[in-house]
PDB file of C-alpha atoms in Angstrom:
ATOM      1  CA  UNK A   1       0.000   0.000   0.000  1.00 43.00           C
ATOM      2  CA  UNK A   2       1.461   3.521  -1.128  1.00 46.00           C
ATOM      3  CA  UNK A   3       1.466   6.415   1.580  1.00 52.00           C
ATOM      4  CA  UNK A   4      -0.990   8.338  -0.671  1.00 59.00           C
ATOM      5  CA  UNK A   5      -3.045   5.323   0.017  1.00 60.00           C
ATOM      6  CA  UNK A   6      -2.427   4.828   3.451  1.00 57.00           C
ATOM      7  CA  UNK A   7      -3.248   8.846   4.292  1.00 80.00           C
ATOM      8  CA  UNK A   8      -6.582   8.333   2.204  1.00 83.00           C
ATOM      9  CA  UNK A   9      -7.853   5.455   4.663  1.00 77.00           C
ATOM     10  CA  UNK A  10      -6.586   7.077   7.165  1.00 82.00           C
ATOM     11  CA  UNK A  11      -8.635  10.134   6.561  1.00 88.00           C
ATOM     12  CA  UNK A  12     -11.347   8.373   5.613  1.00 87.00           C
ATOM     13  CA  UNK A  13     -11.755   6.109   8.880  1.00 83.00           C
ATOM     14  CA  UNK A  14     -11.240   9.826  10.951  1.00 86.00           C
ATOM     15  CA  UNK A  15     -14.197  10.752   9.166  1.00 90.00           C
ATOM     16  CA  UNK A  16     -16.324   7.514   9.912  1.00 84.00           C
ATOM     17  CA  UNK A  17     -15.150   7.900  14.049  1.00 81.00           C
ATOM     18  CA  UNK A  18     -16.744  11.383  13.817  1.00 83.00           C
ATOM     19  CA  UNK A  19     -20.342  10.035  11.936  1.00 83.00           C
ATOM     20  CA  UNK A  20     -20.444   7.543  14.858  1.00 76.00           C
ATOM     21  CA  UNK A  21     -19.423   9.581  17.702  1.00 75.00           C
ATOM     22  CA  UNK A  22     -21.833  12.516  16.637  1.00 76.00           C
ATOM     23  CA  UNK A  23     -24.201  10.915  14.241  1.00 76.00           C
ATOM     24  CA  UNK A  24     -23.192  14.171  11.135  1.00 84.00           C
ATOM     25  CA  UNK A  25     -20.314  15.782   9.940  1.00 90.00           C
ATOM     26  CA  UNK A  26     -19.993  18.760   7.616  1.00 93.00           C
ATOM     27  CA  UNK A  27     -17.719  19.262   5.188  1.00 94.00           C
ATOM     28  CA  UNK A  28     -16.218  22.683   6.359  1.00 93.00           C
ATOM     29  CA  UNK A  29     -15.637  21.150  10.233  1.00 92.00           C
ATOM     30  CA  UNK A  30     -14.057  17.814   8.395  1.00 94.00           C
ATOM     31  CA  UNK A  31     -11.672  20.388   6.115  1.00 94.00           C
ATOM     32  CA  UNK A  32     -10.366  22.263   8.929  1.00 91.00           C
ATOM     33  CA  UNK A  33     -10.232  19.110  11.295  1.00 90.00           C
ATOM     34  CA  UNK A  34      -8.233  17.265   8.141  1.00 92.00           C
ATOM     35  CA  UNK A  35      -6.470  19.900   6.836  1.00 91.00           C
ATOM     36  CA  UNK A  36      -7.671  19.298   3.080  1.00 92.00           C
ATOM     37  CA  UNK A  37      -9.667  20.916   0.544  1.00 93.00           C
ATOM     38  CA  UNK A  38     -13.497  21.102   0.134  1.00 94.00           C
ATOM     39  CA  UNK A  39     -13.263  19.254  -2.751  1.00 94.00           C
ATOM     40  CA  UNK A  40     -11.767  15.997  -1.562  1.00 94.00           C
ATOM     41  CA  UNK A  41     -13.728  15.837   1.581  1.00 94.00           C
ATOM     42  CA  UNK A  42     -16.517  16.032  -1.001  1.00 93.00           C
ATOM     43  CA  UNK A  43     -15.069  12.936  -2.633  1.00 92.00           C
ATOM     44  CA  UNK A  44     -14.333  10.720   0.416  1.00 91.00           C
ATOM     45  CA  UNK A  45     -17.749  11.203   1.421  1.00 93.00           C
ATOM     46  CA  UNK A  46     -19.212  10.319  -2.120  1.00 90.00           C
ATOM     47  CA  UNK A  47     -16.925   7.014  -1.508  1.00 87.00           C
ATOM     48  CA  UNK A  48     -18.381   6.256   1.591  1.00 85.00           C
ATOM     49  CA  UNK A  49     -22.001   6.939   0.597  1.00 82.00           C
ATOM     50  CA  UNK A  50     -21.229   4.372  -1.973  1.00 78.00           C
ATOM     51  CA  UNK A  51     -19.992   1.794  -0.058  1.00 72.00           C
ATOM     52  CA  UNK A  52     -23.076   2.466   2.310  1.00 72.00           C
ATOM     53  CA  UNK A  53     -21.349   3.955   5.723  1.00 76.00           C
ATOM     54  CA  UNK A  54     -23.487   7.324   5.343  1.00 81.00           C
ATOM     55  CA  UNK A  55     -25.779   9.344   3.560  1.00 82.00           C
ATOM     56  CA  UNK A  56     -25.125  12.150   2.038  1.00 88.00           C
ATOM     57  CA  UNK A  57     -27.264  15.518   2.904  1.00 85.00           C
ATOM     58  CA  UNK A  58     -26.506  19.478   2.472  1.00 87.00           C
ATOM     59  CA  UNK A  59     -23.207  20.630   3.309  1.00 90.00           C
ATOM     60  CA  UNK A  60     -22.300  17.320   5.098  1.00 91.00           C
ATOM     61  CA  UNK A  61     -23.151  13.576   5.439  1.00 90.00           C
ATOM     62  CA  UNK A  62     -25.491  11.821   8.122  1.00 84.00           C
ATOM     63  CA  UNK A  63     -25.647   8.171   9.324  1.00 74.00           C
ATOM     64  CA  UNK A  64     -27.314   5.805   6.813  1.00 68.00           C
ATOM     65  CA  UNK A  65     -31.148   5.409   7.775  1.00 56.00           C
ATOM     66  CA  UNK A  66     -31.400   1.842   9.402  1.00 54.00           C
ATOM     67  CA  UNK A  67     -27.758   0.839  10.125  1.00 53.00           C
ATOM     68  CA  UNK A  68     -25.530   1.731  12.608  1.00 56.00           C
ATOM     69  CA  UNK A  69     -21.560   1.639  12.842  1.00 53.00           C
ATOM     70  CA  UNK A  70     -20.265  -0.218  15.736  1.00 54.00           C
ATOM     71  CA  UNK A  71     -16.858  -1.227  16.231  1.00 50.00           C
ATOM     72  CA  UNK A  72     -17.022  -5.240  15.807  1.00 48.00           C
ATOM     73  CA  UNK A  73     -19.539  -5.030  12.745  1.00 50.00           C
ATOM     74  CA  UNK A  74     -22.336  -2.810  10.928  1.00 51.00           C
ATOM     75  CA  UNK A  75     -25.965  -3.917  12.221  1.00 54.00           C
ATOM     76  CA  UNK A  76     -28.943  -3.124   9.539  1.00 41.00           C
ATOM     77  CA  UNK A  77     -32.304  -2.328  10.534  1.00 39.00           C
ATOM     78  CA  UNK A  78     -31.206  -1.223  13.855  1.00 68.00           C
ATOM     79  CA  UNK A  79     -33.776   1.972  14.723  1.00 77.00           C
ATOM     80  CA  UNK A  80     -34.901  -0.206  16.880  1.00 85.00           C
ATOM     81  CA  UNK A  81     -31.492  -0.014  19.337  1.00 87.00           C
ATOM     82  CA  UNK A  82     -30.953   3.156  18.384  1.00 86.00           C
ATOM     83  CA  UNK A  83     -34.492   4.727  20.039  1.00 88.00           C
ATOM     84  CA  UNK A  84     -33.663   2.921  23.250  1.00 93.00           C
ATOM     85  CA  UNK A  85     -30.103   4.025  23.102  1.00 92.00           C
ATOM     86  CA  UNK A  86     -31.706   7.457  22.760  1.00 90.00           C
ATOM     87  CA  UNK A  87     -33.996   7.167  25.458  1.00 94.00           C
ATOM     88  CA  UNK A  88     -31.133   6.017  27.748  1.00 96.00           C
ATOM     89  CA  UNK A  89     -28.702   8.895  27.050  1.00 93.00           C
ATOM     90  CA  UNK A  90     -31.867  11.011  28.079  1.00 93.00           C
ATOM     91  CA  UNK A  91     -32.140   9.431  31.323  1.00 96.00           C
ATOM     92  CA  UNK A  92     -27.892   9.484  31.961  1.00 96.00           C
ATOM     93  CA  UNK A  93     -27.325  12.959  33.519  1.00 96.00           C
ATOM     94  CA  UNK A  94     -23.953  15.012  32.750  1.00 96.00           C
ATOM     95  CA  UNK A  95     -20.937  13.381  35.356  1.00 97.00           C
ATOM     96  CA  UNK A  96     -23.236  10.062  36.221  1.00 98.00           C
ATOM     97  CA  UNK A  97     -20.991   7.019  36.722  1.00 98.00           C
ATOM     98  CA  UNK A  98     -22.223   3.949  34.658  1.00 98.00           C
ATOM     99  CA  UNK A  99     -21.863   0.158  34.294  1.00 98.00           C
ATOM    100  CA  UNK A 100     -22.162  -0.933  30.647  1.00 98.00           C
ATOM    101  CA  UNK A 101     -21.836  -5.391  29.951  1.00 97.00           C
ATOM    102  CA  UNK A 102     -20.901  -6.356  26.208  1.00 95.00           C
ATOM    103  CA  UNK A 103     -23.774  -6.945  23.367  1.00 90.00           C
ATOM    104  CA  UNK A 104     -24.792  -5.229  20.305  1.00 88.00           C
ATOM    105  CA  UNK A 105     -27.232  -2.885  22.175  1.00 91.00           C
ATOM    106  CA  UNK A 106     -24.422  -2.015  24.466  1.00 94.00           C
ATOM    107  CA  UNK A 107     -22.351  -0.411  22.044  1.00 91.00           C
ATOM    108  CA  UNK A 108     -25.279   1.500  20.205  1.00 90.00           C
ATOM    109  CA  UNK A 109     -26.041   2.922  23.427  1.00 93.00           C
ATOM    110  CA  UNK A 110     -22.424   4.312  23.488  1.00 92.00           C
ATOM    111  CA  UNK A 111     -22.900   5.999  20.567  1.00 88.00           C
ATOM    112  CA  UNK A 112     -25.851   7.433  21.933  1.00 89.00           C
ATOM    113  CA  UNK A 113     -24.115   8.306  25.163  1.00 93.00           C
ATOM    114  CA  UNK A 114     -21.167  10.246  23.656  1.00 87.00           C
ATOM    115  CA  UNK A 115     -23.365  13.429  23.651  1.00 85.00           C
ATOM    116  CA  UNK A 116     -23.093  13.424  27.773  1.00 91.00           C
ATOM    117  CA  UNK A 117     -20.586  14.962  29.308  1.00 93.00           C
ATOM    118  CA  UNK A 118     -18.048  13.845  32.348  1.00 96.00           C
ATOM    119  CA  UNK A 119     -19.349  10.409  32.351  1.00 97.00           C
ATOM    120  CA  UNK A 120     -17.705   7.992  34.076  1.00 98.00           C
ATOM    121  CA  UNK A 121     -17.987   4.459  32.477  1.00 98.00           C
ATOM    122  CA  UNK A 122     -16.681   0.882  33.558  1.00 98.00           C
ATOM    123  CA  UNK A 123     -17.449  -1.529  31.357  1.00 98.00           C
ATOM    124  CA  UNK A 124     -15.963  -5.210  30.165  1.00 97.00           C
ATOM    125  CA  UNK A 125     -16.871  -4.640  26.407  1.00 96.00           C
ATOM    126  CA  UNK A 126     -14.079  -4.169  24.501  1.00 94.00           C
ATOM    127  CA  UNK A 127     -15.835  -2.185  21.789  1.00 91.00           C
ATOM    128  CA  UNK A 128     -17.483  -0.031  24.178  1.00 94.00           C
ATOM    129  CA  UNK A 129     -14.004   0.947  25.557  1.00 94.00           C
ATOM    130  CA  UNK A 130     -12.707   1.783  22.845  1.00 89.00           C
ATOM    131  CA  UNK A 131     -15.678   3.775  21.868  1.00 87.00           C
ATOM    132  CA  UNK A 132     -16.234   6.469  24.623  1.00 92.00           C
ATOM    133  CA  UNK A 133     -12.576   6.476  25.312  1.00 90.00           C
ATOM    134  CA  UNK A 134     -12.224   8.788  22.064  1.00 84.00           C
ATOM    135  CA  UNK A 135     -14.871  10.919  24.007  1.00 88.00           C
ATOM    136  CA  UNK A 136     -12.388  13.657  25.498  1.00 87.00           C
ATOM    137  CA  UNK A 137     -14.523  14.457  28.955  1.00 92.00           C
ATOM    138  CA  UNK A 138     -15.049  10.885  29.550  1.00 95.00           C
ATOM    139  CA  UNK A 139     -13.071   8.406  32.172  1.00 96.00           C
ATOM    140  CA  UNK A 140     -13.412   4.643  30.664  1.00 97.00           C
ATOM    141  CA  UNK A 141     -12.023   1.881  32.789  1.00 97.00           C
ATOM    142  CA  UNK A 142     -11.750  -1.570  31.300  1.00 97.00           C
ATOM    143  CA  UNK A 143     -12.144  -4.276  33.638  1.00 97.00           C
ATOM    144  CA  UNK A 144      -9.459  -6.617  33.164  1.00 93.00           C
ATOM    145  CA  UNK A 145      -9.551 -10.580  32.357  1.00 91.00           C
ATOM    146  CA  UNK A 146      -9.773 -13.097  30.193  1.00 94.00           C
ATOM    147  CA  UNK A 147     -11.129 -12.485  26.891  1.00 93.00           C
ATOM    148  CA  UNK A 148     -13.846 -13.450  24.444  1.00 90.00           C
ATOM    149  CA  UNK A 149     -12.702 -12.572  21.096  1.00 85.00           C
ATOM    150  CA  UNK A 150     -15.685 -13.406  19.352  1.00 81.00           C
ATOM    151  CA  UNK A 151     -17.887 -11.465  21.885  1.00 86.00           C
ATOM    152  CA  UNK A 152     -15.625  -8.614  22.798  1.00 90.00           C
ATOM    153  CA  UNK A 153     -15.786  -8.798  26.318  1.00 95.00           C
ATOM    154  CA  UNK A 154     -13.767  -9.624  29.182  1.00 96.00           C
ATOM    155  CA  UNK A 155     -14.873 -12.531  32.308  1.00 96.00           C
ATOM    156  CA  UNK A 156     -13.094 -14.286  35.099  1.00 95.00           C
ATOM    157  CA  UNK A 157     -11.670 -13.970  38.298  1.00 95.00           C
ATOM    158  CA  UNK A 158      -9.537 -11.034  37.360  1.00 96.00           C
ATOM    159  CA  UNK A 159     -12.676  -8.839  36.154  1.00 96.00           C
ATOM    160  CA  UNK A 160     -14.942  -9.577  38.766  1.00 96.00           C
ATOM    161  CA  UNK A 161     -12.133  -8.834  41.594  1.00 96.00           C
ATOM    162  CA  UNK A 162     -12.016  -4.878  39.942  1.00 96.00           C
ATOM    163  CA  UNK A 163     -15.162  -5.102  39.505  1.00 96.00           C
ATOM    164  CA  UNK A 164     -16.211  -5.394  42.783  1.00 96.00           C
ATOM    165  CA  UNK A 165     -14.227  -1.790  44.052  1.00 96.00           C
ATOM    166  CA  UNK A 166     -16.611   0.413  42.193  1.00 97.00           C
ATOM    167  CA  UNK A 167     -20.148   1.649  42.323  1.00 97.00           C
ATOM    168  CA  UNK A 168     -22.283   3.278  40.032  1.00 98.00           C
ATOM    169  CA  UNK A 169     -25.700   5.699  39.228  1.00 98.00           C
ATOM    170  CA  UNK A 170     -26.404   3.056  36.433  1.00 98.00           C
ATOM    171  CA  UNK A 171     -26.017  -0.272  35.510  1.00 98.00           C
ATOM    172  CA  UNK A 172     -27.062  -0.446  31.807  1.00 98.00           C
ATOM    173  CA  UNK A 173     -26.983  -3.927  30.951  1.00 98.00           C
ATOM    174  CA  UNK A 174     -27.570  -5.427  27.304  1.00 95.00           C
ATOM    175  CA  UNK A 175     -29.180  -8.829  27.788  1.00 94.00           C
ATOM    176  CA  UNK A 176     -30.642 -11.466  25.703  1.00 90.00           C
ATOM    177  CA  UNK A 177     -34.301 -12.476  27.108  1.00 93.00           C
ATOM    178  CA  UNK A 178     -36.586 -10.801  29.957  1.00 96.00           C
ATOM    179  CA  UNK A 179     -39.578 -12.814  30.936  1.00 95.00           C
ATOM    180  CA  UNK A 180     -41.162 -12.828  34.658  1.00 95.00           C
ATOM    181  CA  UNK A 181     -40.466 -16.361  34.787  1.00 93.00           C
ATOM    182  CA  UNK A 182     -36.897 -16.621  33.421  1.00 93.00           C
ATOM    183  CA  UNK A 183     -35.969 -13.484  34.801  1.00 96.00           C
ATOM    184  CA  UNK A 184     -32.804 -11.483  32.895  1.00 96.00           C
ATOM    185  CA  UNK A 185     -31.210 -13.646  31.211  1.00 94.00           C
ATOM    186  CA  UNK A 186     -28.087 -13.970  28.533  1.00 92.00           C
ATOM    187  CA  UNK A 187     -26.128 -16.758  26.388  1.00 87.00           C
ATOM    188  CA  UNK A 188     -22.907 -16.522  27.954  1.00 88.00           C
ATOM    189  CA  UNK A 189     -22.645 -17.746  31.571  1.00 89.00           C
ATOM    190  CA  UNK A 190     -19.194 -16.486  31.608  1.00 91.00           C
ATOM    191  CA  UNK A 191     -20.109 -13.221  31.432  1.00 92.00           C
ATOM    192  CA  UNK A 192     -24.132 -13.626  33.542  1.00 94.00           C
ATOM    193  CA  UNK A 193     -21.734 -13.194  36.639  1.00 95.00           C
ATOM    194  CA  UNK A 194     -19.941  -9.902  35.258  1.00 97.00           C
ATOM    195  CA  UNK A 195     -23.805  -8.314  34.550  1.00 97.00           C
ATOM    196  CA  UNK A 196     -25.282  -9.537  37.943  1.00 96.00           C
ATOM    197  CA  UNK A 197     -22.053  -7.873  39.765  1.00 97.00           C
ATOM    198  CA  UNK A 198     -23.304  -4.577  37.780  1.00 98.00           C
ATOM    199  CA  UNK A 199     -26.488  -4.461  38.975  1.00 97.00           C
ATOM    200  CA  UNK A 200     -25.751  -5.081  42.313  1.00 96.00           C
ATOM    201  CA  UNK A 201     -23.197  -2.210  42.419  1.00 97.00           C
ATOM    202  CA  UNK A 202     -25.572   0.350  41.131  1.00 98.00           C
ATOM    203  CA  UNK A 203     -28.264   2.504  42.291  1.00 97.00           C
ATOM    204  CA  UNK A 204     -30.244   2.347  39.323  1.00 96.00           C
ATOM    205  CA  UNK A 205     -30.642  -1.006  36.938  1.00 97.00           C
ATOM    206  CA  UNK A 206     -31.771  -0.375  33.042  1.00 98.00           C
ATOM    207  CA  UNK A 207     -32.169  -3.326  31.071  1.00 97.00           C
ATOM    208  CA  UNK A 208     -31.983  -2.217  27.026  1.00 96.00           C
ATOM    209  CA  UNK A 209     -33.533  -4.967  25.282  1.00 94.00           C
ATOM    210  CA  UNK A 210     -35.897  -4.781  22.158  1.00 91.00           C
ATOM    211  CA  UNK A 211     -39.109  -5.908  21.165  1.00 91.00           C
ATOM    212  CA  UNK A 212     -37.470  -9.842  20.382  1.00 88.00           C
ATOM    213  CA  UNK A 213     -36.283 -10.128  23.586  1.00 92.00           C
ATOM    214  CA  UNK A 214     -39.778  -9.472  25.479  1.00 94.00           C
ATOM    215  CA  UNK A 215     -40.805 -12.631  27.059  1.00 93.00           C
ATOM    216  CA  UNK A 216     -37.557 -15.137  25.695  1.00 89.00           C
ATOM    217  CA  UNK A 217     -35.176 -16.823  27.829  1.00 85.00           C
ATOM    218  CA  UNK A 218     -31.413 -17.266  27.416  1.00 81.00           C
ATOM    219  CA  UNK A 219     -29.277 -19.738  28.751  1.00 83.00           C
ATOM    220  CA  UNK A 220     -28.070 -18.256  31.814  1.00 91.00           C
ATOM    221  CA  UNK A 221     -29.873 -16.047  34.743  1.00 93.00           C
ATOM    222  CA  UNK A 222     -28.663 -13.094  35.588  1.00 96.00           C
ATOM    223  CA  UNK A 223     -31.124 -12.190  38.068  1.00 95.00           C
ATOM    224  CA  UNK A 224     -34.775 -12.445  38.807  1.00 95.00           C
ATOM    225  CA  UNK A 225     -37.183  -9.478  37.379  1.00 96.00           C
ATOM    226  CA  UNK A 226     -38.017  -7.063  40.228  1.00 94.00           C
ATOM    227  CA  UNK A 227     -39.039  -3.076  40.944  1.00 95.00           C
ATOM    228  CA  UNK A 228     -35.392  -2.477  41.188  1.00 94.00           C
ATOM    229  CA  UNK A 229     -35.392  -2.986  37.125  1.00 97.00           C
ATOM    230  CA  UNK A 230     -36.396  -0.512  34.565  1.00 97.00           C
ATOM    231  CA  UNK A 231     -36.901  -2.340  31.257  1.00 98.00           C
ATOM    232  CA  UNK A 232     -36.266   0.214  28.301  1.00 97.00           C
ATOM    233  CA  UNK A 233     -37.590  -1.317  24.840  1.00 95.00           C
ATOM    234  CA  UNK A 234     -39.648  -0.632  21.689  1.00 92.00           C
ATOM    235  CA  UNK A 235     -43.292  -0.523  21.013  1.00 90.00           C
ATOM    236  CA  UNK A 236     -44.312  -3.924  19.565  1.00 88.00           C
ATOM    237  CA  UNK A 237     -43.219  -6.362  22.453  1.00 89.00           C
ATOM    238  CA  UNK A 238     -45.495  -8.983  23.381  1.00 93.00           C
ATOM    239  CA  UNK A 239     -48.440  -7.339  25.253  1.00 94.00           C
ATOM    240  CA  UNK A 240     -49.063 -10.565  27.641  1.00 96.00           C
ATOM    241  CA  UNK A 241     -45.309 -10.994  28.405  1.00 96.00           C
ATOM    242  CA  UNK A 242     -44.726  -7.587  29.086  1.00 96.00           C
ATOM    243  CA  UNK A 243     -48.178  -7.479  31.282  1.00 96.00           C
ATOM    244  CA  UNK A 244     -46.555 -10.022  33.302  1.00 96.00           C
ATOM    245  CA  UNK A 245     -43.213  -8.149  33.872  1.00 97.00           C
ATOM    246  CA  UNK A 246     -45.483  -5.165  35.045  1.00 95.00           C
ATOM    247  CA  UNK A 247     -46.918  -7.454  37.283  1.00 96.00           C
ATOM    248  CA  UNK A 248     -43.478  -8.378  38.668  1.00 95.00           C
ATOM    249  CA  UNK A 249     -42.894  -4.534  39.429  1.00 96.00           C
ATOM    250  CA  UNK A 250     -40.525  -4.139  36.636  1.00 97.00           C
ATOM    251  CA  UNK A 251     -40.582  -0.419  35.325  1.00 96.00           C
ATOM    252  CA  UNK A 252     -41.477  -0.282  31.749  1.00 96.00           C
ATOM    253  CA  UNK A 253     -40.100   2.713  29.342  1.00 94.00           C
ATOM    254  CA  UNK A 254     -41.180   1.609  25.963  1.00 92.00           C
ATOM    255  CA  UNK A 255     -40.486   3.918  23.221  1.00 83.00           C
ATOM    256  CA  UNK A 256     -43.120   3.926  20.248  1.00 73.00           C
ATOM    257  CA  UNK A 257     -41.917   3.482  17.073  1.00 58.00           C
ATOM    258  CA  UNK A 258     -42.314   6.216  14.159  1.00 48.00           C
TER     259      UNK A 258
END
């Protein structure tokens, strides 16, 4: 790969990091950022627009309807996420400390997040790190461990022994079922002990799960659906199921979908 070639991904991936952390860019803030002309800003976002990272508007470029960036992959058709990671940036106030677990919804929500200011965010998902740590007011502490490559997250001994020195406003945990029978629940055991740890080291528990999740059951418990949980989800979960968790005490903030 040339140098001219390296520079252009370079500049290219600078421009994506900006799109995710504040959902536009314009082309005068990404010349003066970049140091280059009008006209090639103008060309590396018709080169992204084509290979379907943004859309291009007015004077600038916005995130592609439907998908979002995240740093382990690019999930389609994810409005869904993204209203609940909207709702829960809404409910974070300015120099909160937060818990954040691994998952798909996790990182959304720190894209959502990255509008606070002063947070303070322990987490074990690798993406999520790596994420708000570009967010210059922000203190992000990885818990250390071993690590899931596929999953991007860290488990173990080592994790839950830092784990265990901190407290937090919120525990914002990304989970795979919710059901007043099953109780919170997720695939990976490994990491059901990281998320119960979380919530029992925080004043406040959100559980960000969408529609699919309302009324399944993963493989392993995290904890048992009580008023201590607020559930935060779209409109269109299963009425009966989520009846039931209202019947458990569980706080429901369901967003309604456009």
């Amino acid at each position: 790969m040339t140098d001219s070639r390296l520079k252009i991904d370079i500049r290219r991936k600078r421009i994506l990091e900006q799109l995710r952390l504040e959902g536009k860019v314009t082309v005068s803030a990404l010349c003066e950022s970049l140091g280059v002309t009008p006209v090639t800003i103008r060309n590396d976002l018709s080169i992204l627009e084509q290979e379907g990272h943004l859309m291009r508007v007015q004077g600038g470029a916005v995130r592609r309807p439907g998908v979002v960036e995240t740093g382990s992959s690019q999930i389609v058709n994810a409005s869904q996420k993204q209203s609940i990671g909207h709702a829960i940036a809404q409910m974070v106030r300015d120099g909160d400390t937060l818990f954040i677990n691994s998952g798909t919804t996790s990182e959304i929500v720190a894209l959502e997040l990255a509008a606070r200011r002063n947070l303070n965010i322990v987490t074990n998902s690798l993406n999520v790190a790596a994420r708000l740590g570009a967010v210059p007011s922000f203190r992000v502490l990885l818990v250390g461990g071993e690590i899931n490559a596929q999953y991007g997250f860290t488990h173990g001994g080592d994790a839950q022994e830092q784990l265990s020195k901190y407290q937090a406003d919120w525990a914002i945990l990304s989970v795979d079922g919710i059901s007043a029978k099953g109780g919170i629940t997720t695939h990976h055991a490994e990491e059901a002990i990281i998320d119960r740890m979380m919530a029992a080291g925080a004043k406040q528990q959100l559980i960000a799960a969408d529609s699919s999740k309302i009324g399944r059951a993963g493989f392993s418990r995290v904890c048992e659906c009580s008023p201590m949980l607020t559930l935060v989800t779209n409109d269109g979960g299963d009425p009966e199921a989520l009846q039931q968790l209202k019947e458990c005490g569980v706080q429901l903030h369901i967003n309604e979908e456009n």
